[in-house]
Amino acid sequence: MTEKKEQILEAALHLFAQEGYAASSTSKIAKSAGVSEGLIFRHFGNKNGLLVELLKQTQETINQVFSPIFRETDPKKILLKTLNLPLSIEKKHYDYWRLQYKLRWEPAYTNSETFVPILTKFEEAFTSLNYENPKMEAILFNQLLNSIAIDILLNKFEKNYISFLKNKYKL
Amino acid sequence: MTEKKEQILEAALHLFAQEGYAASSTSKIAKSAGVSEGLIFRHFGNKNGLLVELLKQTQETINQVFSPIFRETDPKKILLKTLNLPLSIEKKHYDYWRLQYKLRWEPAYTNSETFVPILTKFEEAFTSLNYENPKMEAILFNQLLNSIAIDILLNKFEKNYISFLKNKYKL
DNA sequence: TAATAATGTGAGTAATCGCTTACAAAGATA
DNA sequence: TATCTTTGTAAGCGATTACTCACATTATTA
């Protein structure tokens, strides 16, 4: 991957995640990347190709973050590691997550829920812990995870909240 | 309010909520409303004025929905009525809620959290119910409410989930 | 009824949109 | 070194953008 190609991706990610896809013109992206506008189309075909490439990178980032949880078998550790996730995410990856959450509201980019498999992982954990309704507990837990992530991304995060949750789940 | 003015607002609300603000051109709005493009600017000055008017309506809609909860004093009923809220929302109001949640991701329209006062209402309820940490319980409860609303708007809603929550809170 | 105001239209504006293309520079291969 | 491929630029394309304005129609008031 060329240096300029990476600069384009970087600039586009930031603009898409902050201003939105439609509001980020290719000329703005090129200017922000310090590159001629034509180069975007040389490398990615069209504006949408740029987004597709970024979504691929986003998926990889997400997979990497979740993989230690998938490898975990101890139910309590599954929940504990999950609750530790949001705060362990690197600032430089924030735009990937912003893009992911933002695109949930764009019907055009039917981004299939990439977090789905984690739900069954939670369900297994709650089953092991003898919770009465593991399926629903998994949904609840997953919603909490998403809410925390969103609050962090939107700078509305209450830092004592996670310890409160750990206490609630006896972790 | 003229009929054509209302048609403009209706068309704009739907387009903004579905496709997004930037992606919804004034010409598309006018065509969808069955109105000349110039009329948008006669009534609302510019495209942003159209959004401002819609946000005002959104705020009114939200206030109306929450007002019975603000009037409620019985703590259990506060929580119960809140959990019943998401499913009681009229389909024709969905676009207002979509717009609201969508705009949370647009830093340009610093839409101050309109749900904030409800948090203290929840906190009062949990205090009355002798929960150990009412403040955090309120945050948790509020996150659940938002998650449910989002799931409904994104068609990912599990209908048994709300009864599960009612049971959890002994309501 | 006549004058005034509010509502509505459609053609037009400059600026910007995503994208193409001709061409130059740089790198790789023979 | 000579040829070919990849990487990069800049000008320019038709289409669309938000918006204006001169004008027509309808409603309100005097």
mmCIF file of C-alpha atoms (C1' of nucleotides) in Angstrom:
data_model
loop_
_atom_site.group_PDB
_atom_site.id
_atom_site.type_symbol
_atom_site.label_atom_id
_atom_site.label_comp_id
_atom_site.label_asym_id
_atom_site.label_seq_id
_atom_site.Cartn_x
_atom_site.Cartn_y
_atom_site.Cartn_z
ATOM 1 C CA MET A 1 0.000 0.000 0.000
ATOM 2 C CA THR A 2 1.395 3.372 -1.079
ATOM 3 C CA GLU A 3 1.833 6.146 1.451
ATOM 4 C CA LYS A 4 -0.563 8.422 -0.405
ATOM 5 C CA LYS A 5 -3.146 5.667 -0.616
ATOM 6 C CA GLU A 6 -2.986 5.318 3.159
ATOM 7 C CA GLN A 7 -3.314 9.074 3.582
ATOM 8 C CA ILE A 8 -6.483 8.983 1.523
ATOM 9 C CA LEU A 9 -7.953 6.212 3.654
ATOM 10 C CA GLU A 10 -7.018 8.012 6.831
ATOM 11 C CA ALA A 11 -8.538 11.306 5.738
ATOM 12 C CA ALA A 12 -11.675 9.629 4.409
ATOM 13 C CA LEU A 13 -12.175 7.603 7.581
ATOM 14 C CA HIS A 14 -11.987 10.706 9.701
ATOM 15 C CA LEU A 15 -14.315 12.715 7.500
ATOM 16 C CA PHE A 16 -16.847 9.904 7.005
ATOM 17 C CA ALA A 17 -16.898 9.182 10.730
ATOM 18 C CA GLN A 18 -17.240 12.802 11.773
ATOM 19 C CA GLU A 19 -19.190 14.608 9.051
ATOM 20 C CA GLY A 20 -20.802 11.621 7.400
ATOM 21 C CA TYR A 21 -20.427 9.956 4.026
ATOM 22 C CA ALA A 22 -22.640 12.249 1.956
ATOM 23 C CA ALA A 23 -21.221 15.393 3.529
ATOM 24 C CA SER A 24 -17.633 14.395 2.762
ATOM 25 C CA SER A 25 -16.840 15.316 -0.832
ATOM 26 C CA THR A 26 -13.991 13.681 -2.684
ATOM 27 C CA SER A 27 -12.387 17.078 -3.150
ATOM 28 C CA LYS A 28 -12.448 17.652 0.615
ATOM 29 C CA ILE A 29 -10.950 14.227 1.227
ATOM 30 C CA ALA A 30 -8.200 14.818 -1.323
ATOM 31 C CA LYS A 31 -7.367 18.201 0.137
ATOM 32 C CA SER A 32 -7.282 16.805 3.658
ATOM 33 C CA ALA A 33 -5.033 13.961 2.516
ATOM 34 C CA GLY A 34 -2.725 16.299 0.620
ATOM 35 C CA VAL A 35 -3.333 14.498 -2.641
ATOM 36 C CA SER A 36 -4.840 15.172 -6.026
ATOM 37 C CA GLU A 37 -8.504 14.306 -6.285
ATOM 38 C CA GLY A 38 -7.963 12.006 -9.253
ATOM 39 C CA LEU A 39 -5.842 9.677 -7.159
ATOM 40 C CA ILE A 40 -8.862 8.666 -5.112
ATOM 41 C CA PHE A 41 -10.502 7.292 -8.246
ATOM 42 C CA ARG A 42 -7.301 5.657 -9.455
ATOM 43 C CA HIS A 43 -7.050 3.675 -6.222
ATOM 44 C CA PHE A 44 -10.655 3.050 -5.295
ATOM 45 C CA GLY A 45 -12.637 3.389 -8.517
ATOM 46 C CA ASN A 46 -15.276 5.628 -7.025
ATOM 47 C CA LYS A 47 -16.309 7.220 -3.757
ATOM 48 C CA ASN A 48 -18.218 4.153 -2.653
ATOM 49 C CA GLY A 49 -15.165 1.958 -3.244
ATOM 50 C CA LEU A 50 -13.380 4.103 -0.705
ATOM 51 C CA LEU A 51 -16.107 3.399 1.818
ATOM 52 C CA VAL A 52 -16.038 -0.331 1.062
ATOM 53 C CA GLU A 53 -12.300 -0.460 1.748
ATOM 54 C CA LEU A 54 -12.797 1.401 5.023
ATOM 55 C CA LEU A 55 -15.571 -0.964 6.078
ATOM 56 C CA LYS A 56 -13.211 -3.877 5.451
ATOM 57 C CA GLN A 57 -10.664 -2.285 7.758
ATOM 58 C CA THR A 58 -13.390 -1.576 10.298
ATOM 59 C CA GLN A 59 -14.411 -5.217 10.309
ATOM 60 C CA GLU A 60 -10.826 -6.288 10.905
ATOM 61 C CA THR A 61 -10.495 -3.849 13.795
ATOM 62 C CA ILE A 62 -13.685 -5.126 15.381
ATOM 63 C CA ASN A 63 -12.680 -8.753 14.959
ATOM 64 C CA GLN A 64 -9.339 -8.116 16.607
ATOM 65 C CA VAL A 65 -10.987 -6.462 19.584
ATOM 66 C CA PHE A 66 -13.487 -9.270 20.113
ATOM 67 C CA SER A 67 -11.204 -12.226 19.451
ATOM 68 C CA PRO A 68 -9.883 -12.586 23.042
ATOM 69 C CA ILE A 69 -13.475 -12.834 24.213
ATOM 70 C CA PHE A 70 -14.277 -15.545 21.699
ATOM 71 C CA ARG A 71 -11.260 -17.506 22.884
ATOM 72 C CA GLU A 72 -12.312 -17.210 26.527
ATOM 73 C CA THR A 73 -14.281 -20.111 28.036
ATOM 74 C CA ASP A 74 -14.706 -19.135 31.699
ATOM 75 C CA PRO A 75 -18.141 -17.449 31.811
ATOM 76 C CA LYS A 76 -17.278 -14.829 34.411
ATOM 77 C CA LYS A 77 -14.163 -13.900 32.486
ATOM 78 C CA ILE A 78 -16.191 -13.555 29.305
ATOM 79 C CA LEU A 79 -18.387 -10.950 30.971
ATOM 80 C CA LEU A 80 -15.504 -9.267 32.733
ATOM 81 C CA LYS A 81 -13.389 -8.959 29.615
ATOM 82 C CA THR A 82 -16.388 -7.621 27.744
ATOM 83 C CA LEU A 83 -17.015 -4.879 30.270
ATOM 84 C CA ASN A 84 -13.339 -3.953 30.130
ATOM 85 C CA LEU A 85 -13.480 -3.682 26.357
ATOM 86 C CA PRO A 86 -14.921 -0.194 25.833
ATOM 87 C CA LEU A 87 -12.314 1.567 27.920
ATOM 88 C CA SER A 88 -9.463 -0.415 26.396
ATOM 89 C CA ILE A 89 -10.173 0.780 22.887
ATOM 90 C CA GLU A 90 -7.448 2.940 21.447
ATOM 91 C CA LYS A 91 -8.306 6.538 20.661
ATOM 92 C CA LYS A 92 -6.873 6.174 17.191
ATOM 93 C CA HIS A 93 -9.506 3.532 16.475
ATOM 94 C CA TYR A 94 -12.417 5.680 17.588
ATOM 95 C CA ASP A 95 -13.261 6.745 14.041
ATOM 96 C CA TYR A 96 -13.703 3.118 13.006
ATOM 97 C CA TRP A 97 -16.269 2.660 15.739
ATOM 98 C CA ARG A 98 -17.980 5.936 15.002
ATOM 99 C CA LEU A 99 -18.302 4.925 11.374
ATOM 100 C CA GLN A 100 -19.719 1.559 12.376
ATOM 101 C CA TYR A 101 -22.367 2.987 14.697
ATOM 102 C CA LYS A 102 -23.185 5.848 12.378
ATOM 103 C CA LEU A 103 -23.829 3.595 9.419
ATOM 104 C CA ARG A 104 -26.417 1.636 11.368
ATOM 105 C CA TRP A 105 -28.744 4.536 10.591
ATOM 106 C CA GLU A 106 -28.073 4.555 6.847
ATOM 107 C CA PRO A 107 -30.392 2.047 5.194
ATOM 108 C CA ALA A 108 -28.370 2.348 1.989
ATOM 109 C CA TYR A 109 -25.376 0.571 3.492
ATOM 110 C CA THR A 110 -27.191 -2.442 4.904
ATOM 111 C CA ASN A 111 -24.377 -3.192 7.277
ATOM 112 C CA SER A 112 -25.361 -6.527 8.674
ATOM 113 C CA GLU A 113 -24.935 -6.669 12.403
ATOM 114 C CA THR A 114 -21.299 -7.668 12.761
ATOM 115 C CA PHE A 115 -21.594 -8.222 16.487
ATOM 116 C CA VAL A 116 -24.182 -10.968 16.240
ATOM 117 C CA PRO A 117 -21.952 -13.978 17.025
ATOM 118 C CA ILE A 118 -20.955 -12.375 20.322
ATOM 119 C CA LEU A 119 -24.571 -12.735 21.427
ATOM 120 C CA THR A 120 -24.361 -16.524 21.498
ATOM 121 C CA LYS A 121 -21.108 -16.242 23.395
ATOM 122 C CA PHE A 122 -22.887 -14.193 26.074
ATOM 123 C CA GLU A 123 -25.759 -16.642 26.108
ATOM 124 C CA GLU A 124 -23.362 -19.514 26.773
ATOM 125 C CA ALA A 125 -21.826 -17.569 29.622
ATOM 126 C CA PHE A 126 -25.181 -16.856 31.275
ATOM 127 C CA THR A 127 -26.224 -20.462 30.805
ATOM 128 C CA SER A 128 -23.082 -21.625 32.640
ATOM 129 C CA LEU A 129 -23.839 -19.143 35.388
ATOM 130 C CA ASN A 130 -27.320 -20.618 35.772
ATOM 131 C CA TYR A 131 -29.186 -17.428 34.970
ATOM 132 C CA GLU A 132 -32.886 -18.014 34.599
ATOM 133 C CA ASN A 133 -33.209 -16.612 31.078
ATOM 134 C CA PRO A 134 -29.779 -16.707 29.413
ATOM 135 C CA LYS A 135 -31.030 -15.611 25.998
ATOM 136 C CA MET A 136 -32.600 -12.431 27.313
ATOM 137 C CA GLU A 137 -29.692 -11.800 29.647
ATOM 138 C CA ALA A 138 -27.418 -11.962 26.618
ATOM 139 C CA ILE A 139 -29.490 -9.386 24.787
ATOM 140 C CA LEU A 140 -29.501 -7.163 27.846
ATOM 141 C CA PHE A 141 -25.762 -7.502 28.302
ATOM 142 C CA ASN A 142 -25.138 -6.791 24.653
ATOM 143 C CA GLN A 143 -27.265 -3.663 24.821
ATOM 144 C CA LEU A 144 -25.274 -2.467 27.802
ATOM 145 C CA LEU A 145 -22.066 -2.991 25.873
ATOM 146 C CA ASN A 146 -23.347 -0.994 22.924
ATOM 147 C CA SER A 147 -24.674 1.770 25.148
ATOM 148 C CA ILE A 148 -21.344 2.148 26.881
ATOM 149 C CA ALA A 149 -19.503 2.266 23.590
ATOM 150 C CA ILE A 150 -21.880 4.904 22.262
ATOM 151 C CA ASP A 151 -21.574 6.997 25.428
ATOM 152 C CA ILE A 152 -17.800 6.904 25.174
ATOM 153 C CA LEU A 153 -17.844 7.905 21.516
ATOM 154 C CA LEU A 154 -20.240 10.749 22.263
ATOM 155 C CA ASN A 155 -18.269 11.916 25.295
ATOM 156 C CA LYS A 156 -21.082 11.254 27.724
ATOM 157 C CA PHE A 157 -19.376 8.564 29.681
ATOM 158 C CA GLU A 158 -19.748 8.183 33.432
ATOM 159 C CA LYS A 159 -16.557 6.468 34.522
ATOM 160 C CA ASN A 160 -17.912 4.832 37.703
ATOM 161 C CA TYR A 161 -20.554 3.140 35.657
ATOM 162 C CA ILE A 162 -18.490 0.149 34.593
ATOM 163 C CA SER A 163 -17.457 -0.749 38.155
ATOM 164 C CA PHE A 164 -21.117 -0.476 39.067
ATOM 165 C CA LEU A 165 -21.964 -3.026 36.388
ATOM 166 C CA LYS A 166 -19.141 -5.357 37.397
ATOM 167 C CA ASN A 167 -20.525 -5.292 40.895
ATOM 168 C CA LYS A 168 -24.039 -6.007 39.633
ATOM 169 C CA TYR A 169 -22.841 -9.079 37.752
ATOM 170 C CA LYS A 170 -20.656 -10.121 40.713
ATOM 171 C CA LEU A 171 -17.491 -10.034 38.612
ATOM 172 C CA MET B 1 -49.715 26.670 8.524
ATOM 173 C CA THR B 2 -50.391 26.206 4.811
ATOM 174 C CA GLU B 3 -51.018 22.769 3.411
ATOM 175 C CA LYS B 4 -48.016 22.973 1.107
ATOM 176 C CA LYS B 5 -45.819 24.083 3.977
ATOM 177 C CA GLU B 6 -46.859 21.001 5.904
ATOM 178 C CA GLN B 7 -46.165 18.813 2.877
ATOM 179 C CA ILE B 8 -42.653 20.210 2.749
ATOM 180 C CA LEU B 9 -42.046 19.469 6.422
ATOM 181 C CA GLU B 10 -43.440 15.991 6.042
ATOM 182 C CA ALA B 11 -41.300 15.167 3.029
ATOM 183 C CA ALA B 12 -38.186 16.676 4.589
ATOM 184 C CA LEU B 13 -38.681 14.819 7.851
ATOM 185 C CA HIS B 14 -38.937 11.520 6.044
ATOM 186 C CA LEU B 15 -35.926 12.163 3.833
ATOM 187 C CA PHE B 16 -33.742 13.566 6.621
ATOM 188 C CA ALA B 17 -34.625 10.671 8.898
ATOM 189 C CA GLN B 18 -34.062 8.002 6.276
ATOM 190 C CA GLU B 19 -31.332 9.247 3.942
ATOM 191 C CA GLY B 20 -29.774 11.871 6.153
ATOM 192 C CA TYR B 21 -29.604 15.647 6.048
ATOM 193 C CA ALA B 22 -26.714 16.063 3.631
ATOM 194 C CA ALA B 23 -28.011 13.396 1.276
ATOM 195 C CA SER B 24 -31.438 15.030 1.018
ATOM 196 C CA SER B 25 -31.296 17.825 -1.532
ATOM 197 C CA THR B 26 -33.844 20.598 -1.538
ATOM 198 C CA SER B 27 -34.838 19.623 -5.060
ATOM 199 C CA LYS B 28 -35.550 16.057 -3.908
ATOM 200 C CA ILE B 29 -37.583 17.365 -0.976
ATOM 201 C CA ALA B 30 -39.591 19.688 -3.210
ATOM 202 C CA LYS B 31 -40.284 16.919 -5.707
ATOM 203 C CA SER B 32 -41.328 14.530 -2.942
ATOM 204 C CA ALA B 33 -43.614 17.185 -1.460
ATOM 205 C CA GLY B 34 -45.119 18.042 -4.843
ATOM 206 C CA VAL B 35 -44.064 21.630 -4.563
ATOM 207 C CA SER B 36 -41.755 24.075 -6.312
ATOM 208 C CA GLU B 37 -38.249 24.211 -4.882
ATOM 209 C CA GLY B 38 -38.436 27.947 -4.309
ATOM 210 C CA LEU B 39 -41.244 27.524 -1.818
ATOM 211 C CA ILE B 40 -38.906 25.813 0.624
ATOM 212 C CA PHE B 41 -36.807 28.954 0.807
ATOM 213 C CA ARG B 42 -39.816 31.238 0.986
ATOM 214 C CA HIS B 43 -41.044 29.392 4.079
ATOM 215 C CA PHE B 44 -37.849 28.386 5.817
ATOM 216 C CA GLY B 45 -35.170 30.729 4.538
ATOM 217 C CA ASN B 46 -32.663 28.018 3.841
ATOM 218 C CA LYS B 47 -32.203 24.269 4.104
ATOM 219 C CA ASN B 48 -30.989 24.507 7.681
ATOM 220 C CA GLY B 49 -34.081 26.495 8.657
ATOM 221 C CA LEU B 50 -36.100 23.520 7.521
ATOM 222 C CA LEU B 51 -34.131 21.280 9.848
ATOM 223 C CA VAL B 52 -34.516 23.713 12.743
ATOM 224 C CA GLU B 53 -38.283 23.705 12.333
ATOM 225 C CA LEU B 54 -38.306 19.903 12.254
ATOM 226 C CA LEU B 55 -36.187 19.721 15.392
ATOM 227 C CA LYS B 56 -38.679 21.967 17.135
ATOM 228 C CA GLN B 57 -41.469 19.580 16.202
ATOM 229 C CA THR B 58 -39.326 16.653 17.291
ATOM 230 C CA GLN B 59 -38.831 18.227 20.680
ATOM 231 C CA GLU B 60 -42.563 18.715 21.086
ATOM 232 C CA THR B 61 -43.210 15.104 20.155
ATOM 233 C CA ILE B 62 -40.662 13.881 22.675
ATOM 234 C CA ASN B 63 -42.021 16.101 25.415
ATOM 235 C CA GLN B 64 -45.530 14.839 24.831
ATOM 236 C CA VAL B 65 -44.409 11.246 25.085
ATOM 237 C CA PHE B 66 -42.497 11.767 28.309
ATOM 238 C CA SER B 67 -44.940 14.073 30.068
ATOM 239 C CA PRO B 68 -47.075 11.302 31.665
ATOM 240 C CA ILE B 69 -43.909 9.904 33.210
ATOM 241 C CA PHE B 70 -42.924 13.272 34.624
ATOM 242 C CA ARG B 71 -46.370 13.587 36.186
ATOM 243 C CA GLU B 72 -46.124 10.132 37.762
ATOM 244 C CA THR B 73 -44.972 9.943 41.384
ATOM 245 C CA ASP B 74 -45.252 6.260 42.240
ATOM 246 C CA PRO B 75 -41.700 4.877 41.624
ATOM 247 C CA LYS B 76 -42.793 1.506 40.296
ATOM 248 C CA LYS B 77 -45.235 3.141 37.944
ATOM 249 C CA ILE B 78 -42.514 5.458 36.691
ATOM 250 C CA LEU B 79 -40.432 2.481 35.639
ATOM 251 C CA LEU B 80 -43.385 0.539 34.313
ATOM 252 C CA LYS B 81 -44.684 3.384 32.204
ATOM 253 C CA THR B 82 -41.199 3.965 30.881
ATOM 254 C CA LEU B 83 -40.803 0.373 29.760
ATOM 255 C CA ASN B 84 -44.173 0.558 28.060
ATOM 256 C CA LEU B 85 -43.148 3.690 26.198
ATOM 257 C CA PRO B 86 -41.161 2.280 23.260
ATOM 258 C CA LEU B 87 -43.916 -0.027 22.057
ATOM 259 C CA SER B 88 -46.585 2.631 22.464
ATOM 260 C CA ILE B 89 -44.945 5.021 20.041
ATOM 261 C CA GLU B 90 -46.983 5.634 16.950
ATOM 262 C CA LYS B 91 -45.503 4.483 13.656
ATOM 263 C CA LYS B 92 -46.141 7.890 12.136
ATOM 264 C CA HIS B 93 -43.792 9.390 14.697
ATOM 265 C CA TYR B 94 -40.940 7.005 13.962
ATOM 266 C CA ASP B 95 -39.192 9.470 11.663
ATOM 267 C CA TYR B 96 -39.006 12.026 14.471
ATOM 268 C CA TRP B 97 -37.198 9.504 16.634
ATOM 269 C CA ARG B 98 -34.956 8.351 13.824
ATOM 270 C CA LEU B 99 -33.963 11.957 13.183
ATOM 271 C CA GLN B 100 -33.251 12.491 16.864
ATOM 272 C CA TYR B 101 -31.051 9.426 17.232
ATOM 273 C CA LYS B 102 -29.353 9.969 13.902
ATOM 274 C CA LEU B 103 -28.366 13.527 14.690
ATOM 275 C CA ARG B 104 -26.569 12.406 17.833
ATOM 276 C CA TRP B 105 -23.761 11.385 15.471
ATOM 277 C CA GLU B 106 -23.574 14.719 13.678
ATOM 278 C CA PRO B 107 -21.307 17.034 15.645
ATOM 279 C CA ALA B 108 -22.478 19.954 13.510
ATOM 280 C CA TYR B 109 -25.942 19.928 15.046
ATOM 281 C CA THR B 110 -24.925 19.898 18.696
ATOM 282 C CA ASN B 111 -28.273 18.551 19.770
ATOM 283 C CA SER B 112 -28.090 18.806 23.507
ATOM 284 C CA GLU B 113 -29.357 15.686 25.212
ATOM 285 C CA THR B 114 -33.064 16.344 25.415
ATOM 286 C CA PHE B 115 -33.685 13.325 27.622
ATOM 287 C CA VAL B 116 -31.516 14.528 30.493
ATOM 288 C CA PRO B 117 -34.282 15.565 32.936
ATOM 289 C CA ILE B 118 -35.753 12.064 32.751
ATOM 290 C CA LEU B 119 -32.557 10.780 34.354
ATOM 291 C CA THR B 120 -33.273 12.551 37.643
ATOM 292 C CA LYS B 121 -36.811 11.205 37.510
ATOM 293 C CA PHE B 122 -35.425 7.687 37.293
ATOM 294 C CA GLU B 123 -32.982 8.421 40.080
ATOM 295 C CA GLU B 124 -35.826 9.533 42.339
ATOM 296 C CA ALA B 125 -37.671 6.335 41.574
ATOM 297 C CA PHE B 126 -34.718 4.117 42.424
ATOM 298 C CA THR B 127 -34.088 6.109 45.589
ATOM 299 C CA SER B 128 -37.673 5.491 46.709
ATOM 300 C CA LEU B 129 -37.249 1.821 45.927
ATOM 301 C CA ASN B 130 -34.165 1.728 48.174
ATOM 302 C CA TYR B 131 -31.774 0.652 45.456
ATOM 303 C CA GLU B 132 -28.182 0.764 46.649
ATOM 304 C CA ASN B 133 -26.901 3.097 43.921
ATOM 305 C CA PRO B 134 -29.858 5.049 42.495
ATOM 306 C CA LYS B 135 -27.740 7.323 40.310
ATOM 307 C CA MET B 136 -26.093 4.449 38.485
ATOM 308 C CA GLU B 137 -29.335 2.512 38.337
ATOM 309 C CA ALA B 138 -30.876 5.515 36.612
ATOM 310 C CA ILE B 139 -28.103 5.592 34.029
ATOM 311 C CA LEU B 140 -28.492 1.877 33.449
ATOM 312 C CA PHE B 141 -32.244 2.155 33.104
ATOM 313 C CA ASN B 142 -31.933 5.054 30.723
ATOM 314 C CA GLN B 143 -29.489 3.135 28.570
ATOM 315 C CA LEU B 144 -31.916 0.244 28.401
ATOM 316 C CA LEU B 145 -34.659 2.594 27.285
ATOM 317 C CA ASN B 146 -32.481 4.034 24.539
ATOM 318 C CA SER B 147 -31.337 0.601 23.417
ATOM 319 C CA ILE B 148 -34.884 -0.632 23.108
ATOM 320 C CA ALA B 149 -35.903 2.431 21.139
ATOM 321 C CA ILE B 150 -32.959 1.995 18.786
ATOM 322 C CA ASP B 151 -33.687 -1.690 18.306
ATOM 323 C CA ILE B 152 -37.275 -0.927 17.422
ATOM 324 C CA LEU B 153 -36.281 1.782 14.955
ATOM 325 C CA LEU B 154 -33.745 -0.543 13.341
ATOM 326 C CA ASN B 155 -36.173 -3.477 13.237
ATOM 327 C CA LYS B 156 -34.097 -5.651 15.504
ATOM 328 C CA PHE B 157 -36.548 -5.842 18.315
ATOM 329 C CA GLU B 158 -37.097 -8.958 20.430
ATOM 330 C CA LYS B 159 -40.655 -8.679 21.674
ATOM 331 C CA ASN B 160 -40.264 -10.829 24.788
ATOM 332 C CA TYR B 161 -37.478 -8.611 25.955
ATOM 333 C CA ILE B 162 -39.631 -5.984 27.618
ATOM 334 C CA SER B 163 -41.558 -8.507 29.738
ATOM 335 C CA PHE B 164 -38.197 -9.924 30.724
ATOM 336 C CA LEU B 165 -37.120 -6.489 31.939
ATOM 337 C CA LYS B 166 -40.384 -5.872 33.788
ATOM 338 C CA ASN B 167 -39.822 -9.128 35.591
ATOM 339 C CA LYS B 168 -36.260 -8.163 36.441
ATOM 340 C CA TYR B 169 -37.401 -4.901 37.994
ATOM 341 C CA LYS B 170 -40.301 -6.663 39.736
ATOM 342 C CA LEU B 171 -42.893 -4.467 38.009
ATOM 343 C "C1'" DT C 1 -64.277 46.600 -5.283
ATOM 344 C "C1'" DA C 2 -59.539 48.028 -5.091
ATOM 345 C "C1'" DA C 3 -55.240 47.722 -2.844
ATOM 346 C "C1'" DT C 4 -52.119 45.067 -0.214
ATOM 347 C "C1'" DA C 5 -50.096 41.055 1.457
ATOM 348 C "C1'" DA C 6 -49.145 36.234 1.478
ATOM 349 C "C1'" DT C 7 -48.376 32.182 -1.144
ATOM 350 C "C1'" DG C 8 -46.549 29.876 -5.007
ATOM 351 C "C1'" DT C 9 -43.875 29.060 -9.525
ATOM 352 C "C1'" DG C 10 -40.058 28.293 -12.765
ATOM 353 C "C1'" DA C 11 -36.147 29.836 -14.830
ATOM 354 C "C1'" DG C 12 -31.910 31.154 -13.591
ATOM 355 C "C1'" DT C 13 -27.398 31.714 -10.708
ATOM 356 C "C1'" DA C 14 -22.410 30.491 -9.205
ATOM 357 C "C1'" DA C 15 -20.384 26.864 -6.856
ATOM 358 C "C1'" DT C 16 -19.598 22.310 -6.084
ATOM 359 C "C1'" DC C 17 -20.507 17.397 -7.005
ATOM 360 C "C1'" DG C 18 -18.415 12.670 -8.540
ATOM 361 C "C1'" DC C 19 -15.720 11.353 -12.119
ATOM 362 C "C1'" DT C 20 -12.785 11.098 -16.694
ATOM 363 C "C1'" DT C 21 -8.886 11.763 -19.252
ATOM 364 C "C1'" DA C 22 -4.552 13.231 -21.213
ATOM 365 C "C1'" DC C 23 -0.228 13.365 -19.702
ATOM 366 C "C1'" DA C 24 3.989 13.327 -16.630
ATOM 367 C "C1'" DA C 25 6.956 11.152 -13.114
ATOM 368 C "C1'" DA C 26 8.659 7.191 -10.839
ATOM 369 C "C1'" DG C 27 9.531 2.154 -10.329
ATOM 370 C "C1'" DA C 28 10.079 -2.323 -11.921
ATOM 371 C "C1'" DT C 29 11.573 -5.566 -15.388
ATOM 372 C "C1'" DA C 30 14.076 -7.008 -19.678
ATOM 373 C "C1'" DT D 1 19.750 1.285 -21.128
ATOM 374 C "C1'" DA D 2 15.144 0.612 -23.064
ATOM 375 C "C1'" DT D 3 10.453 -0.812 -22.277
ATOM 376 C "C1'" DC D 4 6.487 -1.346 -19.570
ATOM 377 C "C1'" DT D 5 3.664 -0.665 -15.515
ATOM 378 C "C1'" DT D 6 2.289 1.788 -11.652
ATOM 379 C "C1'" DT D 7 1.548 6.006 -9.356
ATOM 380 C "C1'" DG D 8 0.391 10.643 -9.546
ATOM 381 C "C1'" DT D 9 -1.391 15.314 -11.348
ATOM 382 C "C1'" DA D 10 -4.356 18.987 -13.284
ATOM 383 C "C1'" DA D 11 -7.647 20.486 -16.159
ATOM 384 C "C1'" DG D 12 -12.066 19.889 -17.348
ATOM 385 C "C1'" DC D 13 -16.630 17.233 -17.935
ATOM 386 C "C1'" DG D 14 -21.925 17.213 -17.375
ATOM 387 C "C1'" DA D 15 -24.905 16.995 -13.498
ATOM 388 C "C1'" DT D 16 -26.473 18.640 -9.301
ATOM 389 C "C1'" DT D 17 -26.120 21.691 -5.308
ATOM 390 C "C1'" DA D 18 -28.356 25.500 -2.312
ATOM 391 C "C1'" DC D 19 -30.365 29.529 -3.313
ATOM 392 C "C1'" DT D 20 -32.357 34.038 -5.816
ATOM 393 C "C1'" DC D 21 -35.540 36.590 -8.281
ATOM 394 C "C1'" DA D 22 -38.991 38.238 -11.370
ATOM 395 C "C1'" DC D 23 -43.388 37.202 -11.861
ATOM 396 C "C1'" DA D 24 -48.183 34.962 -11.308
ATOM 397 C "C1'" DT D 25 -51.851 33.539 -8.310
ATOM 398 C "C1'" DT D 26 -54.569 33.557 -4.297
ATOM 399 C "C1'" DA D 27 -56.148 35.546 0.238
ATOM 400 C "C1'" DT D 28 -56.834 39.332 3.222
ATOM 401 C "C1'" DT D 29 -57.916 43.821 4.325
ATOM 402 C "C1'" DA D 30 -59.510 48.740 3.489
#
